[in-house]
Coordinates of C-alpha atoms in Angstrom, one line a residue:
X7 CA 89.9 82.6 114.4
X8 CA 87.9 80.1 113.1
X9 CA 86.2 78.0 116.1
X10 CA 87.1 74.2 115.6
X11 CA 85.3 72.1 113.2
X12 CA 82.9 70.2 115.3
X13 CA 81.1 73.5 116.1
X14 CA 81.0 74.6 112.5
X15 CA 79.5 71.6 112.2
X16 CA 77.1 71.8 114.3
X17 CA 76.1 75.1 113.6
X18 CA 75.9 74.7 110.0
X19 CA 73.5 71.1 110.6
X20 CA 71.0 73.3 112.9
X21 CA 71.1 76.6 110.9
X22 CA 70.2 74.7 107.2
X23 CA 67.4 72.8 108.8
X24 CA 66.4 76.4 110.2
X25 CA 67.3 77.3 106.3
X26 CA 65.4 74.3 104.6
X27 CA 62.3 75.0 106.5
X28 CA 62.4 79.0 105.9
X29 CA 62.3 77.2 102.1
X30 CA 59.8 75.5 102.2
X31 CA 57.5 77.5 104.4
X32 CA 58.2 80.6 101.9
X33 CA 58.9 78.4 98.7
X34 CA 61.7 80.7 97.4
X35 CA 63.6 77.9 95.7
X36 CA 61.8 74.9 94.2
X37 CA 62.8 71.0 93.9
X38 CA 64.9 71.2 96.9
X39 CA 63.6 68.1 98.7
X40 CA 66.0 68.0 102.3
X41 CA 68.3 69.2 104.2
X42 CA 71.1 67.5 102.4
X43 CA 70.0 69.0 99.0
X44 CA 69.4 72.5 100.5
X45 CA 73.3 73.2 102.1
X46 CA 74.7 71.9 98.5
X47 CA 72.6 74.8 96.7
X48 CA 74.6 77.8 95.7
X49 CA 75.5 81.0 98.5
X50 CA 73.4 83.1 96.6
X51 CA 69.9 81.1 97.2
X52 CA 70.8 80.8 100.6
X53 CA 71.4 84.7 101.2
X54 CA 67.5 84.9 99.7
X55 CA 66.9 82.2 102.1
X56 CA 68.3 83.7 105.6
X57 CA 67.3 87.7 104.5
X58 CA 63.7 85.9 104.7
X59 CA 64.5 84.4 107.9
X60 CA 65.5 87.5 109.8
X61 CA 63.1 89.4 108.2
X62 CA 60.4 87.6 109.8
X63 CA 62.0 85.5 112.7
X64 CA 58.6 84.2 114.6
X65 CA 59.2 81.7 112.2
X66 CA 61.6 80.0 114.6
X67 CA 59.1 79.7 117.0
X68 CA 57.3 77.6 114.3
X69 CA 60.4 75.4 113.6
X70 CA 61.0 74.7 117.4
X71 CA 57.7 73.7 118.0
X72 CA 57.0 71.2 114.7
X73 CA 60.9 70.3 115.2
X74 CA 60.8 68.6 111.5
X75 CA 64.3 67.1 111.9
X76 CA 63.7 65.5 115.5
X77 CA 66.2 68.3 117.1
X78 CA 67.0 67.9 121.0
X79 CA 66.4 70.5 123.5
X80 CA 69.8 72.1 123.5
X81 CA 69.8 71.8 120.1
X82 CA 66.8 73.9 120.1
X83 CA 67.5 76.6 123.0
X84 CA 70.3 77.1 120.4
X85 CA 68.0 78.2 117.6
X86 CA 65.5 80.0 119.7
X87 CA 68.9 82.3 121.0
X88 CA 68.9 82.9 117.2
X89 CA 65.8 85.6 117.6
X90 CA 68.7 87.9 119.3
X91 CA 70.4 88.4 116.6
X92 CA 71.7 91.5 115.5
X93 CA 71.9 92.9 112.0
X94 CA 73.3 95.4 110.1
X95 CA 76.4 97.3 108.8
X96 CA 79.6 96.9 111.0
X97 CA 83.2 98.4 111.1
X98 CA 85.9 95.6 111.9
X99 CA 88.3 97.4 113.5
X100 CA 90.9 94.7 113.8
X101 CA 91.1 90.9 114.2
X102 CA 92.8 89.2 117.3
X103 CA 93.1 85.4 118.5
X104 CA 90.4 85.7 120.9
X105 CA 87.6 87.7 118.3
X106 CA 87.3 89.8 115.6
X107 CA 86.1 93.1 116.8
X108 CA 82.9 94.7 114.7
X109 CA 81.3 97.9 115.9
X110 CA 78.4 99.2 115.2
X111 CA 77.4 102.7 115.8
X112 CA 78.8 102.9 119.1
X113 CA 78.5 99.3 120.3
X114 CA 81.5 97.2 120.1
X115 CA 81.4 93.2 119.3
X116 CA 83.6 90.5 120.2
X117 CA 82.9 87.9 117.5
X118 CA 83.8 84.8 116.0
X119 CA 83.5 82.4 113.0
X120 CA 82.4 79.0 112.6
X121 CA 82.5 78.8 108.4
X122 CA 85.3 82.1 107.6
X123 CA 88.4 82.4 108.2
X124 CA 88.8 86.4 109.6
X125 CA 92.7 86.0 110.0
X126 CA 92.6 85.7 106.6
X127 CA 90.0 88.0 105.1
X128 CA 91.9 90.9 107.2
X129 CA 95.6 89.6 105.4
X130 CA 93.8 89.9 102.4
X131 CA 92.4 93.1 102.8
X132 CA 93.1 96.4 104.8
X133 CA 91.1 97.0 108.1
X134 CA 89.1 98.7 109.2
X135 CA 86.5 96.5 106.7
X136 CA 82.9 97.7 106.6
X137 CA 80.5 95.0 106.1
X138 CA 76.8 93.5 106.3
X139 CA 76.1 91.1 107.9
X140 CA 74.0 88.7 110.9
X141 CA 75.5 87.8 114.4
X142 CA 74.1 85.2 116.7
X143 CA 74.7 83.7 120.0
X144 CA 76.2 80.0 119.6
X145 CA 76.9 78.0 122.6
X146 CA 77.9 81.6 124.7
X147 CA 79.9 82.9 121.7
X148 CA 79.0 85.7 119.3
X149 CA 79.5 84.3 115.9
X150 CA 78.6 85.6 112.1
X151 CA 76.4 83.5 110.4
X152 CA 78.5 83.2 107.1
X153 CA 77.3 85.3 104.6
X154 CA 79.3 88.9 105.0
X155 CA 78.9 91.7 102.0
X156 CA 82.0 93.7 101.9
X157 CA 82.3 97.2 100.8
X158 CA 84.8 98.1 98.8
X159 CA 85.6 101.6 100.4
X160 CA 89.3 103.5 101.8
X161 CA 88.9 104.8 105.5
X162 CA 91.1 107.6 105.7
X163 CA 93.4 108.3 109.3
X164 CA 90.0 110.1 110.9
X165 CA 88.0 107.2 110.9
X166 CA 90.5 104.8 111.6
X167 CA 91.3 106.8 114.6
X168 CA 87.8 106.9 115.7
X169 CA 87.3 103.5 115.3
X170 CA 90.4 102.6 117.5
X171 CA 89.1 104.8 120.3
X172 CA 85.6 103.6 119.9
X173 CA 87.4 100.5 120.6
X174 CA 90.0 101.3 123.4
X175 CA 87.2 102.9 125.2
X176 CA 85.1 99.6 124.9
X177 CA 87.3 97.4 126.1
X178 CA 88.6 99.9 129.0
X179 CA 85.1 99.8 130.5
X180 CA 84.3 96.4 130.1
X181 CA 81.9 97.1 127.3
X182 CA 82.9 94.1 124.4
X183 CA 79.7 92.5 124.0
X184 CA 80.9 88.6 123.6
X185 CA 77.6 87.3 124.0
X186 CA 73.7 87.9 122.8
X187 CA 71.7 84.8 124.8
X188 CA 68.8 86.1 126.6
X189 CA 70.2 84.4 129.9
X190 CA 73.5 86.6 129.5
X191 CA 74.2 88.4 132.5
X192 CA 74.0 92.5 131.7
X193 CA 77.0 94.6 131.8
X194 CA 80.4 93.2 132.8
X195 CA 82.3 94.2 136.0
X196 CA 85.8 96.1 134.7
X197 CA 88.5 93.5 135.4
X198 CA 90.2 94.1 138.4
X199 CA 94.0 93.1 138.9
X200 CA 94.3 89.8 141.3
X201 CA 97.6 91.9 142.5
X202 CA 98.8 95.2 141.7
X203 CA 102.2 96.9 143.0
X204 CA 101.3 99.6 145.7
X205 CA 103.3 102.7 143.7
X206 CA 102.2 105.0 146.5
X207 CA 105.0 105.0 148.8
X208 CA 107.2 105.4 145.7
X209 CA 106.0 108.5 144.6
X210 CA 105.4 109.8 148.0
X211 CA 109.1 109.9 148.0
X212 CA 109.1 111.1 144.6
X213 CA 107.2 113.8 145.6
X214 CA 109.3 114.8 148.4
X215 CA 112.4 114.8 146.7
X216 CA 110.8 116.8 143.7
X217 CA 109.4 119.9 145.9
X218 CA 113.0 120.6 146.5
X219 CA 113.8 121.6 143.1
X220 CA 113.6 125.1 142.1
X221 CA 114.7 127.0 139.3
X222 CA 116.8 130.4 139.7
X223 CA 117.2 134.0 138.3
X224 CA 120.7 132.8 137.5
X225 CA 119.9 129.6 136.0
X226 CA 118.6 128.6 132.5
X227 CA 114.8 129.3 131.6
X228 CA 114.2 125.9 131.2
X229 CA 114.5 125.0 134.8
X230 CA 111.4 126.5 135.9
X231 CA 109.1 124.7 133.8
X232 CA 110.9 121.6 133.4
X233 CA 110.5 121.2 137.4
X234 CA 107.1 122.2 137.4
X235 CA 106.3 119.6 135.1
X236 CA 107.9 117.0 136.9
X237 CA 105.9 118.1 140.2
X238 CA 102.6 118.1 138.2
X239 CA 103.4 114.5 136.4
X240 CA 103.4 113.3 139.8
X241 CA 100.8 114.8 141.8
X242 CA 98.8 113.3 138.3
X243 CA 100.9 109.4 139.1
X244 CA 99.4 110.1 142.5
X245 CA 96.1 110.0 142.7
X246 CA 95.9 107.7 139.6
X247 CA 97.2 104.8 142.0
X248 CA 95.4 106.2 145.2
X249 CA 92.1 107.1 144.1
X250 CA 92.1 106.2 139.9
X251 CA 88.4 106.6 139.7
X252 CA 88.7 109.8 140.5
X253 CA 88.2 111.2 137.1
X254 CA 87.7 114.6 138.4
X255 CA 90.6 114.6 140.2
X256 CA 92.3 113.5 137.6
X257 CA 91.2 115.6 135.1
X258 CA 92.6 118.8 137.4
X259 CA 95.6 117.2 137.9
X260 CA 96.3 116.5 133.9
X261 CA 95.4 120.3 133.2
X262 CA 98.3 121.6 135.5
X263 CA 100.7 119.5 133.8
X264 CA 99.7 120.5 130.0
X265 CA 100.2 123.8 131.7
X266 CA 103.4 122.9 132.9
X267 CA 104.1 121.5 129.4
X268 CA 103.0 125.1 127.6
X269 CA 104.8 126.8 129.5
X270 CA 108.0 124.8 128.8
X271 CA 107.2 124.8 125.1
X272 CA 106.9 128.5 125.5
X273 CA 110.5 128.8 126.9
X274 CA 111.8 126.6 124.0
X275 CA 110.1 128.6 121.8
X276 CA 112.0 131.9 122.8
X277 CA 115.2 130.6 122.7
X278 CA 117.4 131.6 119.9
X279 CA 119.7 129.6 118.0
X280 CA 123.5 130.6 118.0

């Protein structure tokens, strides 16, 4: 999870100048001469340092224009990104290679780290964790700033379950936020398949073959409703490959197979053990 080292470097050089001038614009912390002496000064000062900072972030502007340590442009577009950043409490729901995913509310994050190790925060404790903490753009990335508060709180299965479908939803419409730069594009495009099996004439045949089964007065219960649902599983199959934005359509054809399905378990249901 953590991005390689030349980046944390980077980020860490532009965000304690950012830090260092915040200081001494503000003076919150005395006899701290330069940049050098400010990222050797303990977490804690610096936490007082960036709450100060993104509680009143015009100060960028100020930094980019007197540019005290002789920053170059890109260096700079990277710090003036940093007025997009987003604060608050998050949920991380889970940690894979590519991000960690925080949500918020109902928007989902795709984030990185440039000075923490998440693969090992989440062996160390048990997701979802719910933390505080400051996300910025870096170089088209989401990242965390650092400095995360944890809370020490037990999720039980209801919250874990929303989480996850928060989640699944997210990333089933395309909605993982990965990046905050202003020049972003908006919303991304659902991936679409370069190449995806044509299942229709498949379960055309399917279908054929299936509206030839029929239950009897002379054969078990079962029979019935089993067939039925095997009609209504693939009328469903059908027009999810034909038409699968069809969420109406799809949403009719799912109701007649839990009805198939009830009316199976109703069949079960009545039959008495010898």
């Amino acid at each position: 999870m953590k991005d390689p080292g030349r980046e944390s470097e980077h980020f860490l050089k532009l965000m304690w100048a950012l830090q260092f001038y915040v200081n001494v614009k503000l003076k919150l912390h005395v006899n701290i001469n330069n940049v050098h002496e400010y990222a050797g000064i303990a977490n804690e000062k610096k936490v007082r340092v960036r709450d100060a900072l993104f509680d009143d972030i015009g100060i960028v502007d100020d930094f980019v224009q007197e540019n005290p340590e002789g920053f170059t442009e890109p260096d700079l577009m990277i710090v003036r990104e940093w007025k997009n950043f987003v604060r608050g409490n998050f949920f991380i729901e889970r940690v894979l290679k590519r991000y960690a995913v925080f949500i918020q509310d109902s928007t989902v994050y795709g984030v990185k780290s440039v000075s923490e190790d998440l693969d090992a925060l989440a062996a160390l404790k048990r997701l979802p964790l719910y933390i505080h903490a400051v996300l910025l753009p870096f170089k088209g990335k989401i990242i965390h700033d650092g400095f995360m508060n944890f809370g020490n709180m037990y999720f039980g299965s209801g919250i874990k379950s929303s989480l996850r479908e928060n989640y699944m939803a997210a990333k089933q419409n395309g909605r993982i936020i990965e990046t905050l730069e202003s020049t972003a594009p908006g919303k991304r495009e659902k991936k679409k398949p370069s190449a995806v099996k044509d299942w229709k004439p498949e379960l055309d045949k399917l279908a054929g073959r299936a509206r030839k089964l029929k239950g009897s007065m002379d054969g078990p219960a079962i029979y019935t409703p089993a067939f039925s649902l095997v009609k209504a599983g693939i009328e469903f199959a059908q027009i999810a490959v034909s038409d699968p934005e069809d969420l109406e359509g799809l949403y009719k054809a799912l109701a007649k197979v839990r009805r198939a399905h009830n009316k199976a378990s109703t069949v079960l249901s009545r039959e008495e053990s010898e």
